[in-house]
């Protein structure tokens, strides 16, 4: 079948026409080479459909585009719908790129949005931004619309008071840090002021409630966004359900074909019903085992389980792809080596790592660790974003496990305000529970309240997780958690721990690194002539 873009000869070969060459030049980055990408002018739905069709097409992608897809818009073409259904099924949704932004999302919702592994997320940071700026006369917090009129007044009064206190503390701490800092006046530049602001935000952010709103940017395949929508729709939190519906409505405006089955009764809706039913039944069973009163617990990290019990068992996995032996035979051969030979081979596999981005090979993915962590919610928020972890689960936020007051708060004379903010939070939490709003009561919980959570990660992921999260510029709370995880790994797998050479073990003040980091960023912008983009 010939078209104005391509001529099909009797032997089945395809030849581009002049119009075809012109069309290709506008949609692909290379019209002749073996490797190419697509310009934004080509609808991503067309790209996905063409890739799905490619599995049954004897020619190349460019010829396929010319023969069957040139001129298709992605929104109107029945051909695309047929191709996606006939050849792609669920897997083709991995090929469509979908960006989404959710604004004014509570910090309960952001954790549910960031739950999936297969998308990328960027969230406004409570470590760099003062969260006391009002918009239309209101602080940045979410108010559940299902509250009664009376409870809504109670909620807003308490939230306003909490944010008043946060504002007082964060501004006072900024002044206090500046007064304590020994940097000469002549060197107190923009980077220095940014560093001081960061320190103040770190000290005060424990007073922010989980109702604090944020903007989250999400980029993922259509399949990842579809899974996100289904996950949100299955939650008991009304805010999550509402946003799940809003995301579906918005992505359908540009990528409707990928989301035709998201809410069909026998597809997406059935998945949501299954998840809701299962979750509620398991939660009802677990409540039968709950303690009558929640007692305060100390923050800390516990290694619940690990494998293998002997880390040198990883040697067979390390050598396997380089050998011509079966796994069992290779294992037997390695068993004949001396301990010194095995350790030397182990270290050879780890190699000479010159920076933390040098990751050892995938054999380390065989080793796994399961941790239970008790930490403040703020630290959990920072650590939960890691994509390459498994079985990350967290319990409901509440007021029972306790909290810590930062030493700097004591030193600055703000302890009374800090404690008063917790009283406001505790009273609001109790008022919401009294009205039967168990999920909504979490909005009242402050970031520094402790939370129980657990995660499983393999050794290769642990290298990234621990080395990244112990860096000096990180918040001290999650740096302690990452270092505690390192200590637990070192007890059971000392050779693996030895290879984690970029774990920062110093208890140094991260403010220095914050200042150095801010000055490096300012220097880069200046070198590019972009000083105006440096924000204080």
One Martini backbone bead per residue (centre of mass of N, CA, C, O) as a GRO file, in nm:
protein
  536
    1UNK     BB    1   0.089   0.041   0.028
    2UNK     BB    2   0.060   0.352  -0.089
    3UNK     BB    3   0.174   0.685  -0.028
    4UNK     BB    4   0.283   1.012  -0.008
    5UNK     BB    5   0.535   0.897   0.180
    6UNK     BB    6   0.519   0.599   0.040
    7UNK     BB    7   0.659   0.330  -0.156
    8UNK     BB    8   0.535   0.018  -0.272
    9UNK     BB    9   0.669  -0.256  -0.388
   10UNK     BB   10   0.640  -0.572  -0.512
   11UNK     BB   11   0.858  -0.684  -0.286
   12UNK     BB   12   0.774  -0.479  -0.024
   13UNK     BB   13   0.931  -0.244  -0.048
   14UNK     BB   14   1.037   0.079   0.078
   15UNK     BB   15   0.989   0.424  -0.042
   16UNK     BB   16   1.062   0.738  -0.013
   17UNK     BB   17   0.937   1.035  -0.040
   18UNK     BB   18   0.968   1.366  -0.036
   19UNK     BB   19   0.746   1.396   0.179
   20UNK     BB   20   0.865   1.185   0.367
   21UNK     BB   21   1.133   1.325   0.425
   22UNK     BB   22   1.006   1.582   0.540
   23UNK     BB   23   0.852   1.452   0.769
   24UNK     BB   24   1.089   1.315   0.917
   25UNK     BB   25   1.256   1.576   0.974
   26UNK     BB   26   1.017   1.669   1.185
   27UNK     BB   27   1.022   1.384   1.391
   28UNK     BB   28   1.326   1.308   1.355
   29UNK     BB   29   1.676   1.326   1.432
   30UNK     BB   30   1.727   1.077   1.216
   31UNK     BB   31   1.695   0.963   0.873
   32UNK     BB   32   1.960   0.735   0.854
   33UNK     BB   33   2.033   0.626   1.109
   34UNK     BB   34   2.023   0.383   1.376
   35UNK     BB   35   1.990   0.640   1.564
   36UNK     BB   36   1.696   0.778   1.731
   37UNK     BB   37   1.458   1.030   1.782
   38UNK     BB   38   1.197   1.251   1.901
   39UNK     BB   39   1.005   1.501   1.845
   40UNK     BB   40   0.751   1.697   1.978
   41UNK     BB   41   0.575   1.692   1.711
   42UNK     BB   42   0.528   1.403   1.805
   43UNK     BB   43   0.298   1.223   1.923
   44UNK     BB   44   0.321   1.004   2.187
   45UNK     BB   45   0.093   0.815   2.093
   46UNK     BB   46   0.218   0.747   1.822
   47UNK     BB   47   0.476   0.624   1.926
   48UNK     BB   48   0.345   0.397   2.089
   49UNK     BB   49   0.187   0.267   1.857
   50UNK     BB   50   0.431   0.208   1.673
   51UNK     BB   51   0.578   0.024   1.875
   52UNK     BB   52   0.353  -0.185   1.889
   53UNK     BB   53   0.346  -0.248   1.575
   54UNK     BB   54   0.648  -0.340   1.528
   55UNK     BB   55   0.617  -0.649   1.612
   56UNK     BB   56   0.446  -0.680   1.305
   57UNK     BB   57   0.690  -0.542   1.146
   58UNK     BB   58   0.944  -0.569   0.891
   59UNK     BB   59   1.044  -0.291   0.934
   60UNK     BB   60   1.102   0.020   1.015
   61UNK     BB   61   0.999   0.287   1.193
   62UNK     BB   62   0.997   0.505   0.969
   63UNK     BB   63   0.826   0.342   0.769
   64UNK     BB   64   0.587   0.303   0.953
   65UNK     BB   65   0.516   0.596   0.986
   66UNK     BB   66   0.464   0.652   0.684
   67UNK     BB   67   0.249   0.425   0.624
   68UNK     BB   68   0.047   0.450   0.912
   69UNK     BB   69   0.100   0.758   1.081
   70UNK     BB   70   0.102   0.985   0.903
   71UNK     BB   71  -0.105   1.249   1.034
   72UNK     BB   72  -0.161   1.164   1.305
   73UNK     BB   73  -0.289   1.292   1.630
   74UNK     BB   74  -0.403   1.085   1.880
   75UNK     BB   75  -0.718   1.184   1.928
   76UNK     BB   76  -0.879   1.074   1.643
   77UNK     BB   77  -0.757   0.796   1.577
   78UNK     BB   78  -0.863   0.474   1.527
   79UNK     BB   79  -0.596   0.335   1.468
   80UNK     BB   80  -0.464   0.373   1.743
   81UNK     BB   81  -0.669   0.218   1.909
   82UNK     BB   82  -0.630  -0.051   1.765
   83UNK     BB   83  -0.326  -0.086   1.816
   84UNK     BB   84  -0.322  -0.068   2.123
   85UNK     BB   85  -0.512  -0.316   2.158
   86UNK     BB   86  -0.386  -0.537   1.968
   87UNK     BB   87  -0.055  -0.492   2.047
   88UNK     BB   88  -0.026  -0.368   2.351
   89UNK     BB   89  -0.197  -0.327   2.576
   90UNK     BB   90  -0.048  -0.264   2.872
   91UNK     BB   91   0.256  -0.221   2.777
   92UNK     BB   92   0.224   0.044   2.602
   93UNK     BB   93   0.195   0.237   2.854
   94UNK     BB   94   0.516   0.256   2.881
   95UNK     BB   95   0.554   0.464   2.620
   96UNK     BB   96   0.403   0.690   2.764
   97UNK     BB   97   0.440   1.031   2.835
   98UNK     BB   98   0.350   1.172   3.169
   99UNK     BB   99   0.276   1.482   3.299
  100UNK     BB  100   0.226   1.594   3.648
  101UNK     BB  101   0.043   1.828   3.861
  102UNK     BB  102   0.022   1.886   4.222
  103UNK     BB  103  -0.155   2.105   4.411
  104UNK     BB  104  -0.227   2.139   4.735
  105UNK     BB  105  -0.085   1.904   4.889
  106UNK     BB  106  -0.065   1.716   5.129
  107UNK     BB  107   0.159   1.528   5.336
  108UNK     BB  108  -0.017   1.278   5.294
  109UNK     BB  109  -0.051   1.273   4.985
  110UNK     BB  110   0.246   1.276   4.885
  111UNK     BB  111   0.307   0.983   4.986
  112UNK     BB  112   0.102   0.849   4.792
  113UNK     BB  113   0.210   0.957   4.525
  114UNK     BB  114   0.519   0.836   4.601
  115UNK     BB  115   0.477   0.516   4.611
  116UNK     BB  116   0.573   0.461   4.340
  117UNK     BB  117   0.846   0.343   4.144
  118UNK     BB  118   0.784   0.429   3.812
  119UNK     BB  119   0.835   0.725   3.897
  120UNK     BB  120   0.884   1.077   3.906
  121UNK     BB  121   0.975   1.314   4.174
  122UNK     BB  122   0.886   1.657   4.280
  123UNK     BB  123   0.927   1.847   4.584
  124UNK     BB  124   0.873   2.063   4.800
  125UNK     BB  125   1.078   2.208   5.046
  126UNK     BB  126   1.110   2.236   5.406
  127UNK     BB  127   1.438   2.315   5.397
  128UNK     BB  128   1.408   2.607   5.198
  129UNK     BB  129   1.115   2.700   5.290
  130UNK     BB  130   0.893   2.924   5.394
  131UNK     BB  131   0.572   2.828   5.558
  132UNK     BB  132   0.436   3.150   5.614
  133UNK     BB  133   0.287   3.199   5.353
  134UNK     BB  134   0.022   3.374   5.235
  135UNK     BB  135  -0.292   3.288   5.063
  136UNK     BB  136  -0.563   3.453   5.076
  137UNK     BB  137  -0.512   3.459   5.403
  138UNK     BB  138  -0.362   3.167   5.400
  139UNK     BB  139  -0.219   2.913   5.499
  140UNK     BB  140  -0.041   2.611   5.400
  141UNK     BB  141  -0.333   2.427   5.427
  142UNK     BB  142  -0.542   2.152   5.470
  143UNK     BB  143  -0.905   2.117   5.439
  144UNK     BB  144  -1.145   1.911   5.510
  145UNK     BB  145  -1.466   1.919   5.364
  146UNK     BB  146  -1.617   1.701   5.571
  147UNK     BB  147  -1.642   1.895   5.784
  148UNK     BB  148  -1.792   2.044   6.006
  149UNK     BB  149  -1.849   2.362   6.084
  150UNK     BB  150  -1.734   2.346   6.373
  151UNK     BB  151  -1.477   2.177   6.310
  152UNK     BB  152  -1.361   2.377   6.106
  153UNK     BB  153  -1.311   2.603   6.305
  154UNK     BB  154  -1.123   2.445   6.489
  155UNK     BB  155  -0.915   2.374   6.275
  156UNK     BB  156  -0.835   2.663   6.181
  157UNK     BB  157  -0.750   2.775   6.452
  158UNK     BB  158  -0.524   2.569   6.504
  159UNK     BB  159  -0.360   2.607   6.243
  160UNK     BB  160  -0.300   2.906   6.274
  161UNK     BB  161  -0.145   2.873   6.541
  162UNK     BB  162   0.073   2.682   6.438
  163UNK     BB  163   0.180   2.881   6.214
  164UNK     BB  164   0.250   3.109   6.400
  165UNK     BB  165   0.467   2.950   6.553
  166UNK     BB  166   0.640   2.872   6.319
  167UNK     BB  167   0.705   3.159   6.227
  168UNK     BB  168   0.843   3.248   6.484
  169UNK     BB  169   1.065   3.028   6.492
  170UNK     BB  170   1.198   3.058   6.208
  171UNK     BB  171   1.278   3.359   6.246
  172UNK     BB  172   1.434   3.334   6.514
  173UNK     BB  173   1.638   3.122   6.412
  174UNK     BB  174   1.766   3.295   6.199
  175UNK     BB  175   1.874   3.507   6.396
  176UNK     BB  176   2.033   3.315   6.578
  177UNK     BB  177   2.229   3.197   6.368
  178UNK     BB  178   2.352   3.468   6.284
  179UNK     BB  179   2.458   3.540   6.572
  180UNK     BB  180   2.641   3.268   6.597
  181UNK     BB  181   2.796   3.338   6.356
  182UNK     BB  182   3.148   3.389   6.240
  183UNK     BB  183   3.101   3.535   5.993
  184UNK     BB  184   3.194   3.784   5.831
  185UNK     BB  185   3.029   4.050   5.709
  186UNK     BB  186   3.170   4.049   5.420
  187UNK     BB  187   3.069   3.723   5.381
  188UNK     BB  188   2.749   3.792   5.384
  189UNK     BB  189   2.594   3.652   5.152
  190UNK     BB  190   2.364   3.490   4.980
  191UNK     BB  191   2.463   3.207   5.055
  192UNK     BB  192   2.458   3.257   5.358
  193UNK     BB  193   2.153   3.320   5.382
  194UNK     BB  194   2.059   3.047   5.275
  195UNK     BB  195   2.194   2.877   5.497
  196UNK     BB  196   2.042   3.004   5.737
  197UNK     BB  197   1.762   2.930   5.640
  198UNK     BB  198   1.804   2.625   5.641
  199UNK     BB  199   1.852   2.596   5.943
  200UNK     BB  200   1.580   2.710   6.033
  201UNK     BB  201   1.403   2.504   5.886
  202UNK     BB  202   1.513   2.254   6.030
  203UNK     BB  203   1.433   2.344   6.323
  204UNK     BB  204   1.108   2.411   6.251
  205UNK     BB  205   0.964   2.172   6.084
  206UNK     BB  206   0.839   2.007   6.324
  207UNK     BB  207   0.577   2.217   6.331
  208UNK     BB  208   0.462   2.094   6.096
  209UNK     BB  209   0.191   1.976   5.949
  210UNK     BB  210   0.043   1.734   5.748
  211UNK     BB  211  -0.138   1.968   5.610
  212UNK     BB  212   0.078   2.066   5.455
  213UNK     BB  213   0.140   2.213   5.155
  214UNK     BB  214   0.214   2.104   4.811
  215UNK     BB  215   0.417   2.053   4.524
  216UNK     BB  216   0.389   1.800   4.263
  217UNK     BB  217   0.600   1.635   4.042
  218UNK     BB  218   0.514   1.417   3.760
  219UNK     BB  219   0.692   1.141   3.594
  220UNK     BB  220   0.556   0.906   3.349
  221UNK     BB  221   0.411   0.658   3.249
  222UNK     BB  222   0.099   0.566   3.180
  223UNK     BB  223   0.112   0.323   3.369
  224UNK     BB  224   0.206   0.474   3.623
  225UNK     BB  225  -0.036   0.671   3.632
  226UNK     BB  226  -0.254   0.459   3.649
  227UNK     BB  227  -0.154   0.336   3.916
  228UNK     BB  228  -0.181   0.594   4.078
  229UNK     BB  229  -0.483   0.631   4.051
  230UNK     BB  230  -0.567   0.360   4.178
  231UNK     BB  231  -0.431   0.409   4.450
  232UNK     BB  232  -0.592   0.663   4.530
  233UNK     BB  233  -0.884   0.538   4.500
  234UNK     BB  234  -0.815   0.317   4.744
  235UNK     BB  235  -0.832   0.518   4.960
  236UNK     BB  236  -0.949   0.654   5.276
  237UNK     BB  237  -0.865   0.929   5.171
  238UNK     BB  238  -1.042   1.173   5.025
  239UNK     BB  239  -0.816   1.338   4.894
  240UNK     BB  240  -0.703   1.106   4.721
  241UNK     BB  241  -0.954   1.044   4.558
  242UNK     BB  242  -0.995   1.325   4.433
  243UNK     BB  243  -0.714   1.338   4.288
  244UNK     BB  244  -0.744   1.087   4.118
  245UNK     BB  245  -0.978   1.203   3.949
  246UNK     BB  246  -0.829   1.456   3.846
  247UNK     BB  247  -0.601   1.316   3.695
  248UNK     BB  248  -0.778   1.162   3.498
  249UNK     BB  249  -0.911   1.409   3.367
  250UNK     BB  250  -0.644   1.544   3.263
  251UNK     BB  251  -0.501   1.310   3.098
  252UNK     BB  252  -0.744   1.280   2.893
  253UNK     BB  253  -0.688   1.547   2.730
  254UNK     BB  254  -0.402   1.409   2.602
  255UNK     BB  255  -0.427   1.064   2.689
  256UNK     BB  256  -0.693   0.888   2.652
  257UNK     BB  257  -0.614   0.603   2.542
  258UNK     BB  258  -0.458   0.510   2.810
  259UNK     BB  259  -0.751   0.572   2.997
  260UNK     BB  260  -1.011   0.394   2.922
  261UNK     BB  261  -0.981   0.160   3.175
  262UNK     BB  262  -0.954   0.288   3.460
  263UNK     BB  263  -1.300   0.300   3.523
  264UNK     BB  264  -1.387   0.030   3.458
  265UNK     BB  265  -1.562  -0.218   3.607
  266UNK     BB  266  -1.358  -0.464   3.485
  267UNK     BB  267  -1.104  -0.297   3.579
  268UNK     BB  268  -1.017  -0.048   3.762
  269UNK     BB  269  -1.260  -0.070   3.959
  270UNK     BB  270  -1.190  -0.363   4.046
  271UNK     BB  271  -0.915  -0.298   4.168
  272UNK     BB  272  -1.009  -0.098   4.381
  273UNK     BB  273  -1.205  -0.287   4.528
  274UNK     BB  274  -0.996  -0.496   4.609
  275UNK     BB  275  -0.810  -0.312   4.775
  276UNK     BB  276  -1.018  -0.209   4.976
  277UNK     BB  277  -1.118  -0.476   5.090
  278UNK     BB  278  -0.849  -0.592   5.185
  279UNK     BB  279  -0.753  -0.359   5.366
  280UNK     BB  280  -0.999  -0.355   5.564
  281UNK     BB  281  -0.973  -0.647   5.666
  282UNK     BB  282  -0.684  -0.630   5.773
  283UNK     BB  283  -0.728  -0.388   5.964
  284UNK     BB  284  -0.940  -0.527   6.144
  285UNK     BB  285  -0.752  -0.749   6.242
  286UNK     BB  286  -0.521  -0.568   6.360
  287UNK     BB  287  -0.700  -0.419   6.578
  288UNK     BB  288  -0.718  -0.675   6.769
  289UNK     BB  289  -0.392  -0.627   6.845
  290UNK     BB  290  -0.402  -0.368   6.975
  291UNK     BB  291  -0.321  -0.136   7.179
  292UNK     BB  292  -0.483   0.070   7.396
  293UNK     BB  293  -0.200   0.215   7.436
  294UNK     BB  294   0.031   0.447   7.331
  295UNK     BB  295   0.373   0.439   7.365
  296UNK     BB  296   0.660   0.563   7.401
  297UNK     BB  297   0.944   0.575   7.174
  298UNK     BB  298   1.243   0.523   7.055
  299UNK     BB  299   1.458   0.612   6.839
  300UNK     BB  300   1.532   0.383   6.558
  301UNK     BB  301   1.714   0.082   6.443
  302UNK     BB  302   1.606  -0.239   6.302
  303UNK     BB  303   1.719  -0.557   6.222
  304UNK     BB  304   1.509  -0.812   6.117
  305UNK     BB  305   1.655  -0.899   5.837
  306UNK     BB  306   1.878  -1.126   5.644
  307UNK     BB  307   2.059  -1.177   5.322
  308UNK     BB  308   2.288  -1.361   5.365
  309UNK     BB  309   2.452  -1.488   5.634
  310UNK     BB  310   2.685  -1.516   5.418
  311UNK     BB  311   2.841  -1.293   5.208
  312UNK     BB  312   3.027  -1.502   5.042
  313UNK     BB  313   2.786  -1.622   4.873
  314UNK     BB  314   2.809  -1.395   4.644
  315UNK     BB  315   3.041  -1.500   4.461
  316UNK     BB  316   2.882  -1.665   4.256
  317UNK     BB  317   2.730  -1.415   4.145
  318UNK     BB  318   2.986  -1.250   4.065
  319UNK     BB  319   3.106  -1.488   3.855
  320UNK     BB  320   2.891  -1.608   3.663
  321UNK     BB  321   2.905  -1.419   3.392
  322UNK     BB  322   3.233  -1.510   3.366
  323UNK     BB  323   3.140  -1.803   3.330
  324UNK     BB  324   3.102  -2.170   3.219
  325UNK     BB  325   2.947  -2.248   3.472
  326UNK     BB  326   2.749  -2.371   3.677
  327UNK     BB  327   2.636  -2.277   3.974
  328UNK     BB  328   2.709  -2.529   4.145
  329UNK     BB  329   2.998  -2.566   4.041
  330UNK     BB  330   3.103  -2.287   4.115
  331UNK     BB  331   3.047  -2.312   4.415
  332UNK     BB  332   3.240  -2.552   4.462
  333UNK     BB  333   3.499  -2.411   4.374
  334UNK     BB  334   3.493  -2.174   4.582
  335UNK     BB  335   3.495  -2.363   4.839
  336UNK     BB  336   3.816  -2.431   4.795
  337UNK     BB  337   3.888  -2.174   4.896
  338UNK     BB  338   4.022  -1.953   5.072
  339UNK     BB  339   3.949  -1.692   5.265
  340UNK     BB  340   4.146  -1.495   5.126
  341UNK     BB  341   4.047  -1.547   4.836
  342UNK     BB  342   3.753  -1.461   4.878
  343UNK     BB  343   3.805  -1.173   4.974
  344UNK     BB  344   3.963  -1.082   4.724
  345UNK     BB  345   3.727  -1.129   4.524
  346UNK     BB  346   3.529  -0.944   4.658
  347UNK     BB  347   3.705  -0.682   4.627
  348UNK     BB  348   3.730  -0.695   4.319
  349UNK     BB  349   3.428  -0.648   4.261
  350UNK     BB  350   3.414  -0.363   4.397
  351UNK     BB  351   3.655  -0.201   4.358
  352UNK     BB  352   3.747   0.139   4.267
  353UNK     BB  353   3.596   0.390   4.438
  354UNK     BB  354   3.577   0.747   4.365
  355UNK     BB  355   3.258   0.747   4.402
  356UNK     BB  356   2.919   0.709   4.489
  357UNK     BB  357   2.838   0.643   4.175
  358UNK     BB  358   2.996   0.382   4.219
  359UNK     BB  359   2.851   0.079   4.145
  360UNK     BB  360   2.814  -0.216   4.209
  361UNK     BB  361   2.697  -0.495   4.108
  362UNK     BB  362   2.406  -0.708   4.079
  363UNK     BB  363   2.483  -0.919   4.295
  364UNK     BB  364   2.387  -0.734   4.542
  365UNK     BB  365   2.072  -0.796   4.501
  366UNK     BB  366   2.070  -1.059   4.678
  367UNK     BB  367   2.107  -0.883   4.907
  368UNK     BB  368   1.914  -0.838   5.219
  369UNK     BB  369   1.712  -0.586   5.403
  370UNK     BB  370   1.523  -0.547   5.714
  371UNK     BB  371   1.366  -0.257   5.850
  372UNK     BB  372   1.303  -0.086   6.151
  373UNK     BB  373   1.159   0.244   6.205
  374UNK     BB  374   1.206   0.519   6.434
  375UNK     BB  375   1.068   0.836   6.347
  376UNK     BB  376   1.027   1.117   6.223
  377UNK     BB  377   0.826   1.234   5.974
  378UNK     BB  378   1.032   1.409   5.826
  379UNK     BB  379   1.237   1.182   5.769
  380UNK     BB  380   1.049   0.995   5.622
  381UNK     BB  381   0.986   1.182   5.383
  382UNK     BB  382   1.282   1.178   5.271
  383UNK     BB  383   1.313   0.850   5.250
  384UNK     BB  384   1.054   0.753   5.083
  385UNK     BB  385   1.153   0.842   4.781
  386UNK     BB  386   1.283   0.582   4.731
  387UNK     BB  387   1.253   0.356   4.468
  388UNK     BB  388   1.472   0.104   4.546
  389UNK     BB  389   1.244  -0.024   4.733
  390UNK     BB  390   1.086  -0.250   4.962
  391UNK     BB  391   0.820  -0.281   5.160
  392UNK     BB  392   0.702   0.001   5.218
  393UNK     BB  393   0.580   0.078   5.548
  394UNK     BB  394   0.322   0.262   5.734
  395UNK     BB  395   0.190   0.408   5.992
  396UNK     BB  396  -0.007   0.592   6.158
  397UNK     BB  397  -0.052   0.893   6.254
  398UNK     BB  398   0.038   1.042   6.580
  399UNK     BB  399   0.069   1.111   6.954
  400UNK     BB  400   0.228   0.855   7.115
  401UNK     BB  401   0.562   0.828   7.049
  402UNK     BB  402   0.674   1.110   7.029
  403UNK     BB  403   0.930   1.374   7.085
  404UNK     BB  404   1.177   1.617   6.982
  405UNK     BB  405   1.382   1.880   7.091
  406UNK     BB  406   1.586   2.083   6.968
  407UNK     BB  407   1.868   2.223   7.090
  408UNK     BB  408   1.834   2.503   6.953
  409UNK     BB  409   1.565   2.571   7.084
  410UNK     BB  410   1.669   2.589   7.365
  411UNK     BB  411   1.898   2.800   7.313
  412UNK     BB  412   1.674   3.017   7.195
  413UNK     BB  413   1.409   3.010   7.388
  414UNK     BB  414   1.158   2.808   7.235
  415UNK     BB  415   1.020   2.578   7.402
  416UNK     BB  416   0.736   2.681   7.473
  417UNK     BB  417   0.633   2.711   7.185
  418UNK     BB  418   0.677   2.421   7.105
  419UNK     BB  419   0.486   2.290   7.314
  420UNK     BB  420   0.231   2.447   7.237
  421UNK     BB  421   0.206   2.326   6.951
  422UNK     BB  422   0.156   2.036   7.054
  423UNK     BB  423  -0.108   2.097   7.199
  424UNK     BB  424  -0.266   2.185   6.953
  425UNK     BB  425  -0.236   1.918   6.802
  426UNK     BB  426  -0.355   1.725   7.014
  427UNK     BB  427  -0.640   1.854   7.030
  428UNK     BB  428  -0.714   1.822   6.731
  429UNK     BB  429  -0.681   1.521   6.711
  430UNK     BB  430  -0.903   1.455   6.923
  431UNK     BB  431  -1.138   1.595   6.776
  432UNK     BB  432  -1.133   1.413   6.522
  433UNK     BB  433  -1.168   1.140   6.665
  434UNK     BB  434  -1.442   1.205   6.804
  435UNK     BB  435  -1.571   1.224   6.495
  436UNK     BB  436  -1.437   0.962   6.338
  437UNK     BB  437  -1.156   1.089   6.202
  438UNK     BB  438  -0.894   0.902   6.151
  439UNK     BB  439  -0.748   0.995   5.893
  440UNK     BB  440  -0.777   1.312   5.947
  441UNK     BB  441  -0.609   1.330   6.216
  442UNK     BB  442  -0.324   1.340   6.075
  443UNK     BB  443  -0.314   1.645   5.998
  444UNK     BB  444  -0.232   1.735   6.305
  445UNK     BB  445   0.040   1.621   6.274
  446UNK     BB  446   0.366   1.653   6.338
  447UNK     BB  447   0.681   1.609   6.205
  448UNK     BB  448   0.814   1.520   6.501
  449UNK     BB  449   0.656   1.281   6.510
  450UNK     BB  450   0.648   0.959   6.561
  451UNK     BB  451   0.725   0.669   6.345
  452UNK     BB  452   0.638   0.364   6.204
  453UNK     BB  453   0.868   0.178   5.987
  454UNK     BB  454   0.938  -0.012   5.679
  455UNK     BB  455   1.211  -0.184   5.496
  456UNK     BB  456   1.339  -0.312   5.184
  457UNK     BB  457   1.683  -0.381   5.077
  458UNK     BB  458   1.940  -0.397   4.883
  459UNK     BB  459   2.276  -0.358   4.869
  460UNK     BB  460   2.283  -0.166   4.629
  461UNK     BB  461   2.074   0.033   4.744
  462UNK     BB  462   2.231   0.090   5.009
  463UNK     BB  463   2.455   0.251   4.893
  464UNK     BB  464   2.282   0.486   4.799
  465UNK     BB  465   2.117   0.551   5.053
  466UNK     BB  466   2.353   0.590   5.263
  467UNK     BB  467   2.553   0.775   5.113
  468UNK     BB  468   2.350   1.001   5.061
  469UNK     BB  469   2.209   1.025   5.370
  470UNK     BB  470   2.513   1.115   5.503
  471UNK     BB  471   2.545   1.379   5.405
  472UNK     BB  472   2.611   1.691   5.539
  473UNK     BB  473   2.345   1.839   5.405
  474UNK     BB  474   2.176   1.674   5.568
  475UNK     BB  475   1.958   1.585   5.782
  476UNK     BB  476   2.021   1.475   6.095
  477UNK     BB  477   1.794   1.261   6.123
  478UNK     BB  478   1.860   1.092   5.857
  479UNK     BB  479   2.158   1.048   5.912
  480UNK     BB  480   2.117   0.865   6.157
  481UNK     BB  481   1.964   0.641   6.016
  482UNK     BB  482   2.175   0.565   5.800
  483UNK     BB  483   2.400   0.499   6.007
  484UNK     BB  484   2.243   0.273   6.151
  485UNK     BB  485   2.221   0.091   5.906
  486UNK     BB  486   2.521   0.055   5.870
  487UNK     BB  487   2.578  -0.078   6.144
  488UNK     BB  488   2.402  -0.329   6.091
  489UNK     BB  489   2.552  -0.429   5.839
  490UNK     BB  490   2.840  -0.450   5.969
  491UNK     BB  491   2.766  -0.691   6.161
  492UNK     BB  492   2.686  -0.903   5.907
  493UNK     BB  493   2.849  -0.728   5.654
  494UNK     BB  494   3.161  -0.617   5.654
  495UNK     BB  495   3.250  -0.613   5.351
  496UNK     BB  496   3.027  -0.433   5.246
  497UNK     BB  497   3.077  -0.197   5.439
  498UNK     BB  498   3.368  -0.139   5.346
  499UNK     BB  499   3.265  -0.045   5.050
  500UNK     BB  500   3.127   0.207   5.201
  501UNK     BB  501   3.326   0.482   5.157
  502UNK     BB  502   3.076   0.725   5.149
  503UNK     BB  503   3.023   0.726   5.440
  504UNK     BB  504   2.920   0.960   5.674
  505UNK     BB  505   3.056   0.971   6.018
  506UNK     BB  506   3.020   1.257   6.082
  507UNK     BB  507   2.911   1.507   6.336
  508UNK     BB  508   2.872   1.745   6.163
  509UNK     BB  509   2.786   2.052   6.065
  510UNK     BB  510   2.575   2.116   5.792
  511UNK     BB  511   2.615   2.424   5.748
  512UNK     BB  512   2.877   2.423   5.594
  513UNK     BB  513   2.771   2.264   5.350
  514UNK     BB  514   2.549   2.457   5.282
  515UNK     BB  515   2.735   2.692   5.214
  516UNK     BB  516   2.902   2.549   4.999
  517UNK     BB  517   2.663   2.477   4.819
  518UNK     BB  518   2.561   2.768   4.768
  519UNK     BB  519   2.831   2.873   4.645
  520UNK     BB  520   2.849   2.681   4.407
  521UNK     BB  521   2.583   2.763   4.276
  522UNK     BB  522   2.655   3.066   4.245
  523UNK     BB  523   2.909   3.024   4.067
  524UNK     BB  524   2.768   2.888   3.830
  525UNK     BB  525   2.574   3.119   3.762
  526UNK     BB  526   2.793   3.333   3.717
  527UNK     BB  527   2.944   3.185   3.483
  528UNK     BB  528   2.654   3.210   3.312
  529UNK     BB  529   2.512   3.490   3.377
  530UNK     BB  530   2.284   3.407   3.640
  531UNK     BB  531   2.249   3.579   3.906
  532UNK     BB  532   1.930   3.638   3.905
  533UNK     BB  533   1.868   3.324   4.008
  534UNK     BB  534   1.935   3.403   4.290
  535UNK     BB  535   1.773   3.298   4.582
  536UNK     BB  536   1.662   3.408   4.913
   0.00000   0.00000   0.00000
